[in-house]
Coordinates of C-alpha atoms in Angstrom, one line a residue:
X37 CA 74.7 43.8 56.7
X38 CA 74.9 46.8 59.4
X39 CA 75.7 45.3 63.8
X40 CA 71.9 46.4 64.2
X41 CA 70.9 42.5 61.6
X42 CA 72.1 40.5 64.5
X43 CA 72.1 39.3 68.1
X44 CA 75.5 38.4 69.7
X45 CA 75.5 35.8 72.5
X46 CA 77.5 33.9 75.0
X47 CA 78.1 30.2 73.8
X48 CA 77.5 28.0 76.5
X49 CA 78.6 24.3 76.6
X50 CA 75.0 23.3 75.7
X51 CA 76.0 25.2 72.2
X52 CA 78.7 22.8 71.3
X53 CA 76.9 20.5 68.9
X54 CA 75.9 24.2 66.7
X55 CA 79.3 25.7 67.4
X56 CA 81.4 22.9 67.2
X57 CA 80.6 22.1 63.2
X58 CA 81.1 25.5 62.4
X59 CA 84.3 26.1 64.2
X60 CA 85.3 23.1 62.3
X61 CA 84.0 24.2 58.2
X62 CA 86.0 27.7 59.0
X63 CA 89.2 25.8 59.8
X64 CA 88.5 23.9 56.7
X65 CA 88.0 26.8 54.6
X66 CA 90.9 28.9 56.1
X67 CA 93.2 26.2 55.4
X68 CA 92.0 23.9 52.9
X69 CA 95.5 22.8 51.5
X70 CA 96.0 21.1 55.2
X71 CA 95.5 17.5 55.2
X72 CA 93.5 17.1 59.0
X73 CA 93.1 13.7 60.6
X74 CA 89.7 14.0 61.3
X75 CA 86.7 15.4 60.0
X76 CA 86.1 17.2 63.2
X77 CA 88.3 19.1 65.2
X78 CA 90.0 18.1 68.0
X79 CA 88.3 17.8 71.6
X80 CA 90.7 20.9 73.1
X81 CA 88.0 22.9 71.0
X82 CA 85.3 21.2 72.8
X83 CA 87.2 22.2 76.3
X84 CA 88.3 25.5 74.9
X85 CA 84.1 26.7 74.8
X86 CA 83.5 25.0 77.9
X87 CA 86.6 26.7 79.8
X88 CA 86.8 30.0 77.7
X89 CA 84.8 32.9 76.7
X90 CA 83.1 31.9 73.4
X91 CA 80.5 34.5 71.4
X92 CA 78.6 33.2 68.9
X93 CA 76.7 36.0 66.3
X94 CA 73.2 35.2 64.8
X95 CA 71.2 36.4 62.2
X96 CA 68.2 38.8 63.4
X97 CA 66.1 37.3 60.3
X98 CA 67.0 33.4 61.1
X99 CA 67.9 33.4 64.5
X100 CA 69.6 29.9 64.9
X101 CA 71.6 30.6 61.5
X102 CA 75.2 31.1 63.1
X103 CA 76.9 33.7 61.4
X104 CA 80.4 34.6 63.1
X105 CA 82.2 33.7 66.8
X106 CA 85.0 34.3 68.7
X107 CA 86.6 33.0 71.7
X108 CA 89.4 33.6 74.0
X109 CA 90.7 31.0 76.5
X110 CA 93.6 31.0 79.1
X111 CA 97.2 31.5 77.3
X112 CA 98.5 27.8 77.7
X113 CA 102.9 29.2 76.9
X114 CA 103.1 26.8 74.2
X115 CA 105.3 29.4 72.4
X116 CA 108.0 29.6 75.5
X117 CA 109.9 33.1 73.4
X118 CA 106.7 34.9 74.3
X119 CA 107.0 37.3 76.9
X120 CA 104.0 36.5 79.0
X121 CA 104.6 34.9 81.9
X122 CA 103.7 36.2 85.7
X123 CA 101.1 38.6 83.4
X124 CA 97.2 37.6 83.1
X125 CA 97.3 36.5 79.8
X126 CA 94.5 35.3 77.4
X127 CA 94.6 34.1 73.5
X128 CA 91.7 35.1 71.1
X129 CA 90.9 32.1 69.5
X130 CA 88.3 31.3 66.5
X131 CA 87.0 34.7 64.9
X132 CA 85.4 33.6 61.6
X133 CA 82.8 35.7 60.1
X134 CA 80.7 34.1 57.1
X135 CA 82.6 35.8 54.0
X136 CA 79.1 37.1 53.4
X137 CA 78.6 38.9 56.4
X138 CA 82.1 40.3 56.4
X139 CA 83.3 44.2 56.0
X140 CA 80.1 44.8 58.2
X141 CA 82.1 45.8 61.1
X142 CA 80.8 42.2 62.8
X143 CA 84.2 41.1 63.8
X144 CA 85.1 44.3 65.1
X145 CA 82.0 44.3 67.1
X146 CA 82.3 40.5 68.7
X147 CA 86.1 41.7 69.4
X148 CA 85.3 44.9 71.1
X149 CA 82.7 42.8 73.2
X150 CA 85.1 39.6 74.4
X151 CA 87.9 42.8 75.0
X152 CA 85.7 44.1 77.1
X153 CA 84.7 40.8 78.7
X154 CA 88.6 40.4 79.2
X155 CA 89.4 43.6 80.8
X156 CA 86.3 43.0 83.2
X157 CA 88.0 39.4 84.3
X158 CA 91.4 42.0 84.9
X159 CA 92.7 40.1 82.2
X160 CA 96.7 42.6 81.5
X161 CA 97.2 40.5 78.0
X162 CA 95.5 39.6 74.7
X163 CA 97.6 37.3 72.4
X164 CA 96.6 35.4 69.2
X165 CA 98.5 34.2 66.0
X166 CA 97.5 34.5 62.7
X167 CA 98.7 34.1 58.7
X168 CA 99.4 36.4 55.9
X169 CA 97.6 34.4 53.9
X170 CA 94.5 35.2 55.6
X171 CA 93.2 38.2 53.6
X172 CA 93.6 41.0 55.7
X173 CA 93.8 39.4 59.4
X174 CA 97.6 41.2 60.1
X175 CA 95.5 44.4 59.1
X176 CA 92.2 44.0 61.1
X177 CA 94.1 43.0 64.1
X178 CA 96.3 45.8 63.8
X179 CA 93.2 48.3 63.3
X180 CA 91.7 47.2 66.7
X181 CA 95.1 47.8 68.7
X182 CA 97.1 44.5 68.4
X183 CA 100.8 45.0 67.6
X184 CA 103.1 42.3 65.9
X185 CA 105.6 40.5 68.8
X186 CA 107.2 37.7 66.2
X187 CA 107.0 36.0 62.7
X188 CA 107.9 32.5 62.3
X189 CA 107.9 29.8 60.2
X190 CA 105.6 26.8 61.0
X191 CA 105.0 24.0 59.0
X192 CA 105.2 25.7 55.3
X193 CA 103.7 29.1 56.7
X194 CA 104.4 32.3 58.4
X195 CA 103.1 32.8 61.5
X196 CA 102.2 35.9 62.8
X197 CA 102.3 36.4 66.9
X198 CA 100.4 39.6 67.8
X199 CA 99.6 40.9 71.6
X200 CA 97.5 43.8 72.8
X201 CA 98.1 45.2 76.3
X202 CA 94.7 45.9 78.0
X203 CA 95.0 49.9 79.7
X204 CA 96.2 50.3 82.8
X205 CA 98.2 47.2 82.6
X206 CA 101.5 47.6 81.9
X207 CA 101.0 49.4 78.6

């Protein structure tokens, strides 16, 4: 599928009942051997597209069938060794592409378009965290600028911590 099969746009809070479901099968297909205590994810997701910057990527030929989103909210410190404080930070959250829409340059596209979103909003950096186990997240991440800042373990699994300094600021 080429960028020109489908229309990228801004999730709004009335999108939560589509969006929310899907957020909720890709965690369940990324991680299927964790048990979760619910069915449906918890209601920081529900804030998180309400409070943060949420696209959502649709299929030109069924334009309601979600394809692919991406997020990024306000960097909450939760991981204190992380260098980010006094510094406009953001974390991208929630990039899942429909394994059959993949390799179509769609995630690059929806990242390009929240970076852009980001440095607009004079946002300095982008952090996210992601696993090895994920076929070839370290790599894509890496191919759009993001460098690796840590790797821990968490629960069982490594844990990759990766930032990308927006231009200008402080890079």
């Amino acid at each position: 599928m080429s960028q020109h099969q489908c229309t990228i746009r801004k999730v709004t809070p009335q999108d939560t009942p589509e969006v929310l479901p899907f957020i909720t099968a890709a965690r369940h297909s990324l991680f299927p051997g964790l048990k979760f205590k619910t069915t449906i994810l918890p209601e920081d997701v529900s804030s998180w597209i309400a409070s943060g910057h949420f696209l959502a990527a649709y299929t030109t030929k069924s334009p309601d069938h979600l394809i692919a989103t991406i997020g990024f909210v306000p960097y909450d410190y939760r991981f204190p060794r992380l260098e980010f404080h006094g510094r406009k930070t953001v974390e991208v959250v929630r990039l899942f592409v429909l394994p059959e829409y993949r390799r179509s340059g769609l995630g690059n596209l929806l990242f390009r378009q929240s970076r852009g979103t980001a440095e607009g909003l004079g946002v300095e950096v982008m952090y996210l965290h992601t696993h090895p186990f994920l076929p070839g997240a370290v790599e894509f991440w890496e191919n759009v600028g993001f460098g690796v800042v840590g790797v821990e373990e968490d629960e069982g699994r490594r844990t990759v911590h990766m930032k990308l300094e927006l231009k200008g600021e402080g890079s």
